[in-house]
Structures are given as structure tokens and as C-alpha cells.
Amino acid sequence: MLDNLRDQASFQEEQKPPEHKKTREPRQRRQNRSFDEITHMTARQRFALAVMLLIIVTLLGIMLLVISGKIVPSFIY
């Protein structure tokens, strides 16, 4: 993903329209953008992010239960 970041940036600079135009037409806002277009992530990247979020929430919940004393780990006794 980050391998050709510099190439992508230089490619985007080349695509910019010339700045000598003084009049610009107002851009129309697209209403129906998909989640792919918003995040620019592939399905694998979104899945990995969801799995990492699940693991973090699960670990934080277990830590909260242990700290509050609702559960006691078996290796303590």
C-alpha cells in the first residue's frame, strides 16, 4: 500500500489542471458514494481493521472485568 506512495503523489500532481484558468465551475457534490470510495480501502484491509477492533474491544472488556473483580483468572490461585 505504501510502496509506491511517492509515485502516486507525483502522478496526481501531473493530472492537476493548469492554474491559469480564473473561472471555475462549481463542483457538484456526489450524493451516493460507497464505503469503498470514502475509505479507499480494499476488502482485506477493512476485514483486518474489523478483526483488530474486535480484539481490542474484547481485551479491554476482559481487563475491565478483571480489574473490577467480576472475574478472577484461574492462574492467580
mmCIF file with all atom_site columns, C-alpha atoms in Angstrom:
data_model
loop_
_atom_site.group_PDB
_atom_site.id
_atom_site.type_symbol
_atom_site.label_atom_id
_atom_site.label_alt_id
_atom_site.label_comp_id
_atom_site.label_asym_id
_atom_site.label_entity_id
_atom_site.label_seq_id
_atom_site.pdbx_PDB_ins_code
_atom_site.Cartn_x
_atom_site.Cartn_y
_atom_site.Cartn_z
_atom_site.occupancy
_atom_site.B_iso_or_equiv
_atom_site.pdbx_formal_charge
_atom_site.auth_seq_id
_atom_site.auth_comp_id
_atom_site.auth_asym_id
_atom_site.auth_atom_id
_atom_site.pdbx_PDB_model_num
ATOM 1  C CA . MET A 1 1  ? 0.000   0.000   0.000   1.00 0.00 ? 1  MET A CA 1
ATOM 2  C CA . LEU A 1 2  ? 2.776   2.445   0.880   1.00 0.00 ? 2  LEU A CA 1
ATOM 3  C CA . ASP A 1 3  ? 5.300   1.066   -1.613  1.00 0.00 ? 3  ASP A CA 1
ATOM 4  C CA . ASN A 1 4  ? 4.567   3.472   -4.427  1.00 0.00 ? 4  ASN A CA 1
ATOM 5  C CA . LEU A 1 5  ? 3.284   6.424   -2.420  1.00 0.00 ? 5  LEU A CA 1
ATOM 6  C CA . ARG A 1 6  ? 5.782   8.824   -3.967  1.00 0.00 ? 6  ARG A CA 1
ATOM 7  C CA . ASP A 1 7  ? 4.831   7.695   -7.473  1.00 0.00 ? 7  ASP A CA 1
ATOM 8  C CA . GLN A 1 8  ? 1.159   8.204   -6.734  1.00 0.00 ? 8  GLN A CA 1
ATOM 9  C CA . ALA A 1 9  ? 1.783   11.712  -5.396  1.00 0.00 ? 9  ALA A CA 1
ATOM 10 C CA . SER A 1 10 ? 3.790   12.748  -8.442  1.00 0.00 ? 10 SER A CA 1
ATOM 11 C CA . PHE A 1 11 ? 1.179   11.202  -10.728 1.00 0.00 ? 11 PHE A CA 1
ATOM 12 C CA . GLN A 1 12 ? -1.563  13.245  -9.057  1.00 0.00 ? 12 GLN A CA 1
ATOM 13 C CA . GLU A 1 13 ? 0.448   16.441  -9.459  1.00 0.00 ? 13 GLU A CA 1
ATOM 14 C CA . GLU A 1 14 ? 0.705   15.836  -13.188 1.00 0.00 ? 14 GLU A CA 1
ATOM 15 C CA . GLN A 1 15 ? -3.056  15.439  -13.509 1.00 0.00 ? 15 GLN A CA 1
ATOM 16 C CA . LYS A 1 16 ? -3.920  18.808  -11.987 1.00 0.00 ? 16 LYS A CA 1
ATOM 17 C CA . PRO A 1 17 ? -5.457  21.261  -14.444 1.00 0.00 ? 17 PRO A CA 1
ATOM 18 C CA . PRO A 1 18 ? -3.452  24.377  -15.281 1.00 0.00 ? 18 PRO A CA 1
ATOM 19 C CA . GLU A 1 19 ? -3.936  27.175  -12.788 1.00 0.00 ? 19 GLU A CA 1
ATOM 20 C CA . HIS A 1 20 ? -4.237  29.945  -15.382 1.00 0.00 ? 20 HIS A CA 1
ATOM 21 C CA . LYS A 1 21 ? -7.993  29.482  -15.568 1.00 0.00 ? 21 LYS A CA 1
ATOM 22 C CA . LYS A 1 22 ? -9.629  32.082  -13.389 1.00 0.00 ? 22 LYS A CA 1
ATOM 23 C CA . THR A 1 23 ? -13.210 30.963  -13.739 1.00 0.00 ? 23 THR A CA 1
ATOM 24 C CA . ARG A 1 24 ? -14.156 27.707  -12.142 1.00 0.00 ? 24 ARG A CA 1
ATOM 25 C CA . GLU A 1 25 ? -17.408 25.921  -12.366 1.00 0.00 ? 25 GLU A CA 1
ATOM 26 C CA . PRO A 1 26 ? -18.865 24.954  -9.020  1.00 0.00 ? 26 PRO A CA 1
ATOM 27 C CA . ARG A 1 27 ? -18.333 21.310  -8.279  1.00 0.00 ? 27 ARG A CA 1
ATOM 28 C CA . GLN A 1 28 ? -21.398 19.213  -7.893  1.00 0.00 ? 28 GLN A CA 1
ATOM 29 C CA . ARG A 1 29 ? -21.380 17.085  -4.800  1.00 0.00 ? 29 ARG A CA 1
ATOM 30 C CA . ARG A 1 30 ? -21.857 13.378  -5.336  1.00 0.00 ? 30 ARG A CA 1
ATOM 31 C CA . GLN A 1 31 ? -24.519 12.005  -3.065  1.00 0.00 ? 31 GLN A CA 1
ATOM 32 C CA . ASN A 1 32 ? -24.194 8.239   -3.330  1.00 0.00 ? 32 ASN A CA 1
ATOM 33 C CA . ARG A 1 33 ? -20.610 7.351   -2.543  1.00 0.00 ? 33 ARG A CA 1
ATOM 34 C CA . SER A 1 34 ? -19.903 3.808   -1.447  1.00 0.00 ? 34 SER A CA 1
ATOM 35 C CA . PHE A 1 35 ? -17.832 2.920   1.603   1.00 0.00 ? 35 PHE A CA 1
ATOM 36 C CA . ASP A 1 36 ? -15.003 1.876   -0.728  1.00 0.00 ? 36 ASP A CA 1
ATOM 37 C CA . GLU A 1 37 ? -14.849 5.349   -2.249  1.00 0.00 ? 37 GLU A CA 1
ATOM 38 C CA . ILE A 1 38 ? -14.894 7.047   1.142   1.00 0.00 ? 38 ILE A CA 1
ATOM 39 C CA . THR A 1 39 ? -12.181 4.992   2.845   1.00 0.00 ? 39 THR A CA 1
ATOM 40 C CA . HIS A 1 40 ? -10.118 3.968   -0.215  1.00 0.00 ? 40 HIS A CA 1
ATOM 41 C CA . MET A 1 41 ? -9.601  0.579   1.429   1.00 0.00 ? 41 MET A CA 1
ATOM 42 C CA . THR A 1 42 ? -9.768  -2.871  -0.069  1.00 0.00 ? 42 THR A CA 1
ATOM 43 C CA . ALA A 1 43 ? -11.963 -5.593  1.368   1.00 0.00 ? 43 ALA A CA 1
ATOM 44 C CA . ARG A 1 44 ? -8.968  -7.298  3.005   1.00 0.00 ? 44 ARG A CA 1
ATOM 45 C CA . GLN A 1 45 ? -7.892  -4.067  4.679   1.00 0.00 ? 45 GLN A CA 1
ATOM 46 C CA . ARG A 1 46 ? -11.401 -3.432  6.028   1.00 0.00 ? 46 ARG A CA 1
ATOM 47 C CA . PHE A 1 47 ? -11.603 -7.019  7.307   1.00 0.00 ? 47 PHE A CA 1
ATOM 48 C CA . ALA A 1 48 ? -8.220  -6.731  9.056   1.00 0.00 ? 48 ALA A CA 1
ATOM 49 C CA . LEU A 1 49 ? -9.313  -3.456  10.643  1.00 0.00 ? 49 LEU A CA 1
ATOM 50 C CA . ALA A 1 50 ? -12.557 -5.038  11.869  1.00 0.00 ? 50 ALA A CA 1
ATOM 51 C CA . VAL A 1 51 ? -10.678 -8.015  13.355  1.00 0.00 ? 51 VAL A CA 1
ATOM 52 C CA . MET A 1 52 ? -8.195  -5.718  15.123  1.00 0.00 ? 52 MET A CA 1
ATOM 53 C CA . LEU A 1 53 ? -11.075 -3.634  16.512  1.00 0.00 ? 53 LEU A CA 1
ATOM 54 C CA . LEU A 1 54 ? -12.799 -6.804  17.746  1.00 0.00 ? 54 LEU A CA 1
ATOM 55 C CA . ILE A 1 55 ? -9.635  -7.982  19.503  1.00 0.00 ? 55 ILE A CA 1
ATOM 56 C CA . ILE A 1 56 ? -9.039  -4.595  21.146  1.00 0.00 ? 56 ILE A CA 1
ATOM 57 C CA . VAL A 1 57 ? -12.626 -4.314  22.416  1.00 0.00 ? 57 VAL A CA 1
ATOM 58 C CA . THR A 1 58 ? -12.546 -7.897  23.715  1.00 0.00 ? 58 THR A CA 1
ATOM 59 C CA . LEU A 1 59 ? -9.244  -7.395  25.551  1.00 0.00 ? 59 LEU A CA 1
ATOM 60 C CA . LEU A 1 60 ? -10.387 -4.100  27.061  1.00 0.00 ? 60 LEU A CA 1
ATOM 61 C CA . GLY A 1 61 ? -13.606 -5.741  28.254  1.00 0.00 ? 61 GLY A CA 1
ATOM 62 C CA . ILE A 1 62 ? -11.737 -8.641  29.859  1.00 0.00 ? 62 ILE A CA 1
ATOM 63 C CA . MET A 1 63 ? -9.293  -6.240  31.520  1.00 0.00 ? 63 MET A CA 1
ATOM 64 C CA . LEU A 1 64 ? -12.200 -4.193  32.904  1.00 0.00 ? 64 LEU A CA 1
ATOM 65 C CA . LEU A 1 65 ? -13.836 -7.323  34.325  1.00 0.00 ? 65 LEU A CA 1
ATOM 66 C CA . VAL A 1 66 ? -10.582 -8.469  35.944  1.00 0.00 ? 66 VAL A CA 1
ATOM 67 C CA . ILE A 1 67 ? -9.865  -5.026  37.420  1.00 0.00 ? 67 ILE A CA 1
ATOM 68 C CA . SER A 1 68 ? -13.389 -4.662  38.796  1.00 0.00 ? 68 SER A CA 1
ATOM 69 C CA . GLY A 1 69 ? -13.190 -8.135  40.333  1.00 0.00 ? 69 GLY A CA 1
ATOM 70 C CA . LYS A 1 70 ? -16.162 -9.605  38.478  1.00 0.00 ? 70 LYS A CA 1
ATOM 71 C CA . ILE A 1 71 ? -13.986 -12.447 37.189  1.00 0.00 ? 71 ILE A CA 1
ATOM 72 C CA . VAL A 1 72 ? -10.820 -13.911 38.632  1.00 0.00 ? 72 VAL A CA 1
ATOM 73 C CA . PRO A 1 73 ? -8.225  -15.534 36.388  1.00 0.00 ? 73 PRO A CA 1
ATOM 74 C CA . SER A 1 74 ? -7.581  -19.172 37.316  1.00 0.00 ? 74 SER A CA 1
ATOM 75 C CA . PHE A 1 75 ? -3.787  -18.831 37.323  1.00 0.00 ? 75 PHE A CA 1
ATOM 76 C CA . ILE A 1 76 ? -3.866  -16.485 40.360  1.00 0.00 ? 76 ILE A CA 1
ATOM 77 C CA . TYR A 1 77 ? -4.929  -19.206 42.828  1.00 0.00 ? 77 TYR A CA 1
#
